[in-house]
XYZ file of C-alpha atoms in Angstrom:
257
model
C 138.353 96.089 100.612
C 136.139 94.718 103.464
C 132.610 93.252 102.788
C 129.470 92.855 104.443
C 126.176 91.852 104.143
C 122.332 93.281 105.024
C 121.338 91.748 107.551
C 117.679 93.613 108.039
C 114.647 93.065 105.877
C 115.261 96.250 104.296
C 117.928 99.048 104.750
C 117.609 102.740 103.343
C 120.556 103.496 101.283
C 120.881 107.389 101.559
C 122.470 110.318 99.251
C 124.021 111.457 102.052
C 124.724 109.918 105.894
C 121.868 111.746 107.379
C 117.899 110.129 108.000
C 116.474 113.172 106.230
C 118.728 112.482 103.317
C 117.012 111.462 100.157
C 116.759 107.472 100.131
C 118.018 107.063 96.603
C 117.825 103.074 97.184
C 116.791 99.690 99.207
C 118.974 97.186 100.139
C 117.421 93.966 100.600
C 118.283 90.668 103.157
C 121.560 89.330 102.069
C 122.490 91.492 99.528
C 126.383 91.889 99.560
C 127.852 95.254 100.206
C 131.765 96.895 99.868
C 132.208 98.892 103.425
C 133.670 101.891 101.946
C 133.865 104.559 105.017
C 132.153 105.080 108.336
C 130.675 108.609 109.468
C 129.156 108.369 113.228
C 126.531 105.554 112.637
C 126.447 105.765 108.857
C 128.656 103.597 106.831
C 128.968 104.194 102.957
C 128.557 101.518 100.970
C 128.480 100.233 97.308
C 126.437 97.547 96.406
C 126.804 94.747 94.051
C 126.618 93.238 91.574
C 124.463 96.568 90.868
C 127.138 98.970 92.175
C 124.985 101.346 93.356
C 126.041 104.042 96.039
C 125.026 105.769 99.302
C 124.889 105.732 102.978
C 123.073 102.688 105.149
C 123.402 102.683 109.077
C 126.307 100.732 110.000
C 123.772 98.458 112.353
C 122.595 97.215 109.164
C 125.321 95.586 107.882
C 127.234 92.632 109.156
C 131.011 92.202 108.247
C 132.046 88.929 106.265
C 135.827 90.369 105.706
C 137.763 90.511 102.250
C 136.647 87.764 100.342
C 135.896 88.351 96.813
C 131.635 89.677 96.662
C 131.476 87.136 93.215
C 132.241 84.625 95.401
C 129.919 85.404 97.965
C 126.915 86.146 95.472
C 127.446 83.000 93.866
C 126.368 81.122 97.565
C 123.042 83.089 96.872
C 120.814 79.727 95.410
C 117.556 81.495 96.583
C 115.019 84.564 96.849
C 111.976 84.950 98.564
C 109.510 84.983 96.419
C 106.505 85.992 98.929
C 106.379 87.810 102.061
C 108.665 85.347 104.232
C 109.919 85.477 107.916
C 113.689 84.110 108.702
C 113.954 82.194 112.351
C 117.205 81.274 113.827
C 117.474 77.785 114.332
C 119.024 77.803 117.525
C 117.175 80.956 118.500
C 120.317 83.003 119.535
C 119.163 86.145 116.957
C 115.576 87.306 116.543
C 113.698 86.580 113.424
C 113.892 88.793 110.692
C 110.821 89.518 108.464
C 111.763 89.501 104.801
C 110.875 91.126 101.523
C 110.170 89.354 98.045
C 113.103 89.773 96.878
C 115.669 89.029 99.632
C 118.713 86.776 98.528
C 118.824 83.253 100.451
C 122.409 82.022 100.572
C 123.114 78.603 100.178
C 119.372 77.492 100.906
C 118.010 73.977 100.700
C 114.200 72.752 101.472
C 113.664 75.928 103.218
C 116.929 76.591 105.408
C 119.971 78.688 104.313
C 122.766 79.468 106.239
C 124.869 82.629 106.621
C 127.606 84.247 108.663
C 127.750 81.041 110.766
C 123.930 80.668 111.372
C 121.276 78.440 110.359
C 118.170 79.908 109.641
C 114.485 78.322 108.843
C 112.268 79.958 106.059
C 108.492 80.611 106.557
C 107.530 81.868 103.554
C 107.767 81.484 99.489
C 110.983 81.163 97.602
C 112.377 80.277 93.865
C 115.522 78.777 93.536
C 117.950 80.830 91.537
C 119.068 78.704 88.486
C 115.446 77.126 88.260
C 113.613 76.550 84.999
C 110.954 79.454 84.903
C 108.656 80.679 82.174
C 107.949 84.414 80.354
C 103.817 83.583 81.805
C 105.464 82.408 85.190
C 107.732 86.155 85.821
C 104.773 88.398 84.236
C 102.513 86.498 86.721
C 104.639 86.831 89.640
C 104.866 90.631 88.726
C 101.068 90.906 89.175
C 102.106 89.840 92.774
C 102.705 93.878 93.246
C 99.582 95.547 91.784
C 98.497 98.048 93.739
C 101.963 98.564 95.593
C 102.144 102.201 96.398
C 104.546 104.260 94.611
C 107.953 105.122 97.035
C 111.170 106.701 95.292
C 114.012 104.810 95.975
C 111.641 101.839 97.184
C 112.144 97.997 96.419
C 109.647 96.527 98.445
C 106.128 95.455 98.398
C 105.420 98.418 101.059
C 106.428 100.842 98.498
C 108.697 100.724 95.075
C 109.817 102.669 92.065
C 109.367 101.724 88.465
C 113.388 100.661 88.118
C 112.989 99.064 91.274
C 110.035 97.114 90.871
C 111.528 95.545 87.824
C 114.825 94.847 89.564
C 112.858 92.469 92.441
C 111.055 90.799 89.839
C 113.837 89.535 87.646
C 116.460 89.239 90.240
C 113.535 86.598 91.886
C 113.744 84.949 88.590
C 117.385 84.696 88.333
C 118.249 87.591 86.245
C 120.335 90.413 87.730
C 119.979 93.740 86.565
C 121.076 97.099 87.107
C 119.078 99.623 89.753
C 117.726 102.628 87.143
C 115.828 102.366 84.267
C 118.095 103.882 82.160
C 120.744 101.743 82.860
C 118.699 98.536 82.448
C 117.569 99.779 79.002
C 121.353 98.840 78.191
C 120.419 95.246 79.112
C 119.775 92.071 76.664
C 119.245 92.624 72.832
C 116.807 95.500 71.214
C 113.344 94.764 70.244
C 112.674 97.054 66.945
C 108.939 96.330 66.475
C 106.138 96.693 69.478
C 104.379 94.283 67.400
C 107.087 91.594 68.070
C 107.081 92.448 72.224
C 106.833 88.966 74.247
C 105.888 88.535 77.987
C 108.220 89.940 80.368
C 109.834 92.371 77.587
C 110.775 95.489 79.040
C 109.559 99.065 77.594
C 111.593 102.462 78.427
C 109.831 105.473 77.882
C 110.921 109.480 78.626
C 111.634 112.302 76.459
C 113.222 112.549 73.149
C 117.184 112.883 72.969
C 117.308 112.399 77.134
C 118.345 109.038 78.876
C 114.918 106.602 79.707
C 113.324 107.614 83.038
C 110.468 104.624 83.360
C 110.642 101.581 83.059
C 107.903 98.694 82.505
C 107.360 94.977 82.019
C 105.164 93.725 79.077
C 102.099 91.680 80.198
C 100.829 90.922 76.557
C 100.364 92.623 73.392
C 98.744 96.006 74.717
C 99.459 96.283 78.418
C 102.309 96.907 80.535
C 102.390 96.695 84.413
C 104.404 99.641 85.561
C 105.152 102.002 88.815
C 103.716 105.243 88.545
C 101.792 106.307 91.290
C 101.488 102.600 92.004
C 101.946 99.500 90.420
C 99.195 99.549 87.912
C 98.363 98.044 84.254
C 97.726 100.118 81.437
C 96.966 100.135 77.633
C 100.474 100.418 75.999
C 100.923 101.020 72.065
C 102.954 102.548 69.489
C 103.347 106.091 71.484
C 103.707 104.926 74.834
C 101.282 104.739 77.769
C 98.102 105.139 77.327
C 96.013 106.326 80.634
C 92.148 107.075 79.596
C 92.710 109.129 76.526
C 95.998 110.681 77.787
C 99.415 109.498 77.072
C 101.646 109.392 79.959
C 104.480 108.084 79.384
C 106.422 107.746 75.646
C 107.973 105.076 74.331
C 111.626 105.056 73.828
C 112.932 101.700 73.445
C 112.464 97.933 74.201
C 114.880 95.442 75.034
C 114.659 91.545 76.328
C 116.867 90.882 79.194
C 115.870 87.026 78.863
């Protein structure tokens, strides 16, 4: 199996190999990819460690040949953590303008390399094994209030509920699947509401049918979330609470930390 890696700010990741396909995902700067097939200028790809499928244009992706992806993952020791540009040291490609969220291999004070270039990093990043805090992620989530709602999105031009929560724990080290209902498979259950810490994560959908949202507990009684955009609201015992409707129902909590 041949590899590669993204080597745009952000690549659409298609249902099908067509630009009016549905975008199903993002995939971010130096995220690792397996090169599955090529069809015209579309190459299908899986990506990892979330394993998630579809199409991206093969101009997106850069080859780094058959080395195991763990391997290459584990030279990831950064992500931006702010809106950050990437400049080639010795100016042989253009920069790249970056999304929170894109993985930084092997970067030190500011300059990572990758696929034989050195790069320099205007912007915000977190180291990947660093120390950080339950205040210091549901902080850094507050980063994306107002963030419009995009299906399929990862970015802070436009995201989806599983998304959104993705970027903000992958920034703080913790790698988790792409859709909600798979991440509500993630960490150890949470029985009570009442016992909820910052940075808990709250599934909600309808009785008997897999989670379809997916939010991060602020405090007791709120939740930032994607619907519509990223937003706080009241959260309690039966779910989301928007004015005096609720819009979303609680299903299940889990802590991924």
């Amino acid at each position: 199996m041949r590899y590669g890696i993204i080597m745009v700010g952000a690549a659409a990741q298609r249902a099908m190999p067509d630009h009016r396909s549905e975008m199903v995902n993002q995939l971010l700067f130096g995220e690792v990819v397996a090169m599955k097939t090529m069809e015209g200028e579309w190459m299908k790809v899986v990506s990892f460690p979330d394993h998630y499928q579809g199409y991206v244009m093969k101009a997106h992706v850069l080859e780094v040949g058959e080395e195991d992806p763990d391997v290459i993952l584990r030279c990831c020791t950064a992500h931006t953590s702010g809106h950050a540009t990437a400049f080639c040291v010795d100016a042989s490609l253009s920069p790249i303008s970056l999304p929170i969220g894109a993985r930084l291999h092997n970067c030190t004070d500011g300059l990572f390399s990758l696929l034989g270039h050195q790069w320099r990093l205007s912007g915000d990043f977190l180291l990947r094994d660093g120390a950080h805090s339950r205040d210091q992620l549901v902080a850094f989530a507050q980063r994306f209030l107002n963030v419009p709602y995009l299906w399929g999105g990862k970015t802070e031009w436009g995201m989806d509920c599983s998304g959104f929560v993705q970027v903000v724990y992958r920034v703080f080290g913790r790698e988790l699947p792409r859709d909600a209902w798979q991440q509500a498979a993630v960490g150890v259950e949470v029985h009570h509401l009442e016992e909820v810490l910052p940075g808990d994560l709250v599934f909600f959908g309808k009785k008997d049918e897999k989670p379809s949202h997916v939010g991060i507990v602020l405090k007791k009684g709120a939740v930032i979330h994607c619907s519509e955009k990223v937003k706080i609201d009241p959260l309690d015992a039966h779910g989301i609470l928007s004015g005096t409707t609720y819009t979303h129902e609680l299903r299940r909590i889990r802590r991924p930390l």
